[in-house]
Amino acid sequence: AARAVAIEALHAVRIAEPERRLKQYPHELSGGMRQRVMIAIALALRPKLLVADEPTTALDVTVQAQILRLMRSLQRDFGTALVLITHDMGIVAEMADRVLVMNDGKLVESGPVGEIFAAPRQPYTQALLAAVPRLGAMRGIPTAMTRDGRPIVPGKQPVVSVANLSVGFDSRGGGLRRPVRRVHAVEDISFDVMAGETLA
């Protein structure tokens, strides 16, 4: 019965091949899969309230978005209330209905997410939101600077040049007799990085 509940919980959090995953050790799962397993464990007892403390820390942005979508759909499907603890104001804007802003363990400001982001009343909240980078805010400002504060003028020669990069790694299934599977993380990419550029 416990195994059936575990498989159902893994299905609920969109884990592929849950029967096989039950036989794997945590180190055989990706960070995003481990996060999904933790959510499945939390939801297995159908709680009325789920407290998620920094649920996307140390995950890349793609996996972060998947986990947030998953939490939103599980909240809707199971009718579970969600208390989300995070310092990431982008996640707050995306996920929250109501916001409580805390500073040194004390409540500074609270209200609907739209009101807090549109017109924060308290200086701490204003400073917090002002520190969030905004796309296009650096337009016209040289972003690469020398140590003495002079702008770096991009050169014509790349600082780094990469051609036809491919990266793969072996992934073994659960148990010693499982076959090794080759996972291709990056396939045949080439790029140059010029002085003063940022590549993501």
Short mmCIF file of C-alpha atoms in Angstrom, two decimals:
data_model
loop_
_atom_site.label_atom_id
_atom_site.label_comp_id
_atom_site.label_asym_id
_atom_site.label_seq_id
_atom_site.Cartn_x
_atom_site.Cartn_y
_atom_site.Cartn_z
CA ALA A 1 0.00 0.00 0.00
CA ALA A 2 2.85 2.40 0.85
CA ARG A 3 4.53 1.63 -2.48
CA ALA A 4 1.28 2.38 -4.34
CA VAL A 5 0.93 5.72 -2.51
CA ALA A 6 4.59 6.57 -3.30
CA ILE A 7 4.11 5.80 -7.00
CA GLU A 8 0.91 7.88 -7.09
CA ALA A 9 2.72 10.79 -5.39
CA LEU A 10 5.59 10.61 -7.89
CA HIS A 11 3.08 10.57 -10.75
CA ALA A 12 1.41 13.67 -9.24
CA VAL A 13 4.70 15.62 -9.35
CA ARG A 14 5.33 14.55 -12.97
CA ILE A 15 8.26 12.18 -12.32
CA ALA A 16 8.76 9.98 -15.38
CA GLU A 17 8.97 6.23 -14.75
CA PRO A 18 8.11 6.43 -11.02
CA GLU A 19 8.41 2.66 -10.52
CA ARG A 20 12.02 2.79 -11.72
CA ARG A 21 12.78 5.96 -9.71
CA LEU A 22 11.70 4.25 -6.47
CA LYS A 23 14.67 1.89 -6.88
CA GLN A 24 17.21 4.69 -7.37
CA TYR A 25 19.38 6.42 -4.77
CA PRO A 26 19.06 10.19 -4.34
CA HIS A 27 22.46 10.82 -5.96
CA GLU A 28 21.13 9.18 -9.14
CA LEU A 29 18.45 11.87 -9.51
CA SER A 30 18.95 15.40 -10.84
CA GLY A 31 18.46 18.39 -8.53
CA GLY A 32 15.06 19.09 -10.08
CA MET A 33 13.97 15.47 -9.62
CA ARG A 34 15.09 15.49 -5.98
CA GLN A 35 13.05 18.66 -5.46
CA ARG A 36 10.00 16.97 -7.02
CA VAL A 37 10.46 13.94 -4.76
CA MET A 38 10.49 16.24 -1.71
CA ILE A 39 7.26 17.85 -2.91
CA ALA A 40 5.76 14.39 -3.48
CA ILE A 41 6.69 13.36 0.08
CA ALA A 42 5.09 16.54 1.44
CA LEU A 43 1.90 16.02 -0.59
CA ALA A 44 1.52 12.28 0.07
CA LEU A 45 -0.59 12.93 3.18
CA ARG A 46 -2.77 15.52 1.39
CA PRO A 47 -1.91 18.44 3.70
CA LYS A 48 -4.15 21.48 3.89
CA LEU A 49 -1.04 23.70 4.10
CA LEU A 50 2.36 23.29 2.44
CA VAL A 51 5.28 25.41 3.67
CA ALA A 52 7.99 25.75 1.01
CA ASP A 53 11.19 27.37 2.29
CA GLU A 54 13.35 28.47 -0.67
CA PRO A 55 12.02 25.64 -2.88
CA THR A 56 14.03 26.64 -5.94
CA THR A 57 17.41 27.50 -4.40
CA ALA A 58 20.37 26.00 -6.32
CA LEU A 59 18.21 25.04 -9.30
CA ASP A 60 18.85 26.43 -12.76
CA VAL A 61 16.19 28.79 -14.10
CA THR A 62 14.59 26.21 -16.40
CA VAL A 63 14.13 23.69 -13.59
CA GLN A 64 13.07 26.55 -11.29
CA ALA A 65 10.26 27.45 -13.69
CA GLN A 66 9.18 23.78 -13.89
CA ILE A 67 9.06 23.45 -10.09
CA LEU A 68 7.04 26.67 -9.73
CA ARG A 69 4.56 25.56 -12.43
CA LEU A 70 4.30 22.20 -10.68
CA MET A 71 3.62 23.81 -7.28
CA ARG A 72 0.97 26.05 -8.84
CA SER A 73 -0.81 23.10 -10.51
CA LEU A 74 -0.60 20.93 -7.37
CA GLN A 75 -2.00 23.80 -5.32
CA ARG A 76 -4.92 24.00 -7.74
CA ASP A 77 -5.43 20.20 -8.08
CA PHE A 78 -5.20 19.36 -4.38
CA GLY A 79 -6.63 22.60 -2.95
CA THR A 80 -3.53 22.97 -0.77
CA ALA A 81 -2.67 26.41 0.62
CA LEU A 82 0.96 27.39 0.06
CA VAL A 83 3.24 29.48 2.27
CA LEU A 84 6.29 30.32 0.17
CA ILE A 85 9.41 31.62 1.93
CA THR A 86 11.85 33.20 -0.51
CA HIS A 87 14.15 36.14 -1.07
CA ASP A 88 13.55 35.99 -4.85
CA MET A 89 11.15 38.82 -5.65
CA GLY A 90 10.56 37.42 -9.15
CA ILE A 91 9.16 34.25 -7.60
CA VAL A 92 7.04 36.36 -5.23
CA ALA A 93 5.61 38.33 -8.17
CA GLU A 94 4.91 35.12 -10.11
CA MET A 95 3.47 32.94 -7.35
CA ALA A 96 2.01 34.97 -4.49
CA ASP A 97 -1.49 36.25 -3.91
CA ARG A 98 -0.49 38.02 -0.69
CA VAL A 99 2.95 39.15 0.48
CA LEU A 100 4.43 39.59 3.94
CA VAL A 101 7.73 41.47 3.86
CA MET A 102 10.02 40.57 6.77
CA ASN A 103 13.19 42.26 8.04
CA ASP A 104 15.19 40.79 10.93
CA GLY A 105 12.25 38.53 11.83
CA LYS A 106 9.78 41.39 12.06
CA LEU A 107 6.83 42.11 9.78
CA VAL A 108 7.51 45.30 7.79
CA GLU A 109 4.62 45.38 5.34
CA SER A 110 1.85 43.14 4.03
CA GLY A 111 -0.80 43.22 1.34
CA PRO A 112 -1.90 41.87 -2.03
CA VAL A 113 1.06 41.19 -4.33
CA GLY A 114 -0.09 43.78 -6.89
CA GLU A 115 -0.29 46.55 -4.30
CA ILE A 116 3.08 45.75 -2.72
CA PHE A 117 4.87 45.72 -6.09
CA ALA A 118 3.05 48.75 -7.52
CA ALA A 119 3.20 51.04 -4.47
CA PRO A 120 5.30 49.79 -1.54
CA ARG A 121 4.70 52.00 1.51
CA GLN A 122 7.64 51.14 3.75
CA PRO A 123 11.23 52.27 3.02
CA TYR A 124 12.58 48.73 3.51
CA THR A 125 10.13 47.31 0.95
CA GLN A 126 10.92 50.16 -1.45
CA ALA A 127 14.66 49.46 -1.14
CA LEU A 128 14.08 45.72 -1.56
CA LEU A 129 12.12 46.19 -4.78
CA ALA A 130 14.54 48.85 -6.08
CA ALA A 131 17.36 46.29 -5.80
CA VAL A 132 15.64 43.90 -8.23
CA PRO A 133 17.35 44.15 -11.65
CA ARG A 134 15.05 45.26 -14.45
CA LEU A 135 15.53 44.29 -18.07
CA GLY A 136 16.86 47.26 -20.05
CA ALA A 137 17.81 49.27 -16.96
CA MET A 138 21.51 49.29 -17.97
CA ARG A 139 20.86 50.51 -21.54
CA GLY A 140 23.45 53.14 -22.48
CA ILE A 141 25.59 52.44 -19.40
CA PRO A 142 28.91 50.68 -19.98
CA THR A 143 28.59 47.51 -17.94
CA ALA A 144 32.19 46.30 -18.10
CA MET A 145 34.53 48.44 -15.99
CA THR A 146 38.19 48.34 -15.07
CA ARG A 147 39.17 48.27 -11.39
CA ASP A 148 39.62 52.03 -11.42
CA GLY A 149 36.11 52.58 -12.86
CA ARG A 150 36.88 53.16 -16.55
CA PRO A 151 34.65 51.42 -19.12
CA ILE A 152 36.17 48.49 -21.00
CA VAL A 153 35.89 48.98 -24.75
CA PRO A 154 35.07 45.69 -26.43
CA GLY A 155 37.88 44.54 -28.71
CA LYS A 156 37.75 42.78 -32.02
CA GLN A 157 39.42 39.60 -30.78
CA PRO A 158 37.48 37.16 -28.58
CA VAL A 159 38.72 36.55 -25.05
CA VAL A 160 37.37 32.98 -25.32
CA SER A 161 36.48 31.08 -28.47
CA VAL A 162 34.70 27.71 -28.34
CA ALA A 163 34.01 25.55 -31.39
CA ASN A 164 31.78 22.47 -31.68
CA LEU A 165 31.46 21.82 -27.95
CA SER A 166 29.63 18.65 -26.94
CA VAL A 167 29.20 17.52 -23.34
CA GLY A 168 27.74 14.22 -22.23
CA PHE A 169 27.75 12.03 -19.16
CA ASP A 170 26.85 8.48 -18.26
CA SER A 171 23.77 7.81 -16.17
CA ARG A 172 23.22 4.41 -14.63
CA GLY A 173 19.74 3.21 -13.74
CA GLY A 174 18.89 1.94 -10.23
CA GLY A 175 20.83 -1.16 -9.18
CA LEU A 176 24.14 -2.55 -10.35
CA ARG A 177 22.84 -4.50 -13.35
CA ARG A 178 21.06 -1.59 -14.98
CA PRO A 179 22.58 -0.47 -18.29
CA VAL A 180 24.53 2.76 -18.56
CA ARG A 181 22.74 5.41 -20.59
CA ARG A 182 24.56 8.31 -22.31
CA VAL A 183 22.96 11.69 -21.59
CA HIS A 184 23.79 14.52 -24.01
CA ALA A 185 23.77 17.80 -22.09
CA VAL A 186 25.19 20.01 -24.89
CA GLU A 187 25.47 19.17 -28.58
CA ASP A 188 27.76 20.94 -31.04
CA ILE A 189 27.66 24.58 -29.90
CA SER A 190 30.16 27.27 -30.84
CA PHE A 191 30.53 30.77 -29.44
CA ASP A 192 32.94 33.68 -28.86
CA VAL A 193 33.11 35.86 -25.77
CA MET A 194 34.41 39.37 -26.42
CA ALA A 195 35.97 41.72 -23.84
CA GLY A 196 33.25 43.36 -21.79
CA GLU A 197 30.53 40.86 -22.82
CA THR A 198 28.39 38.64 -20.63
CA LEU A 199 27.28 35.31 -22.06
CA ALA A 200 24.44 33.34 -20.49
#
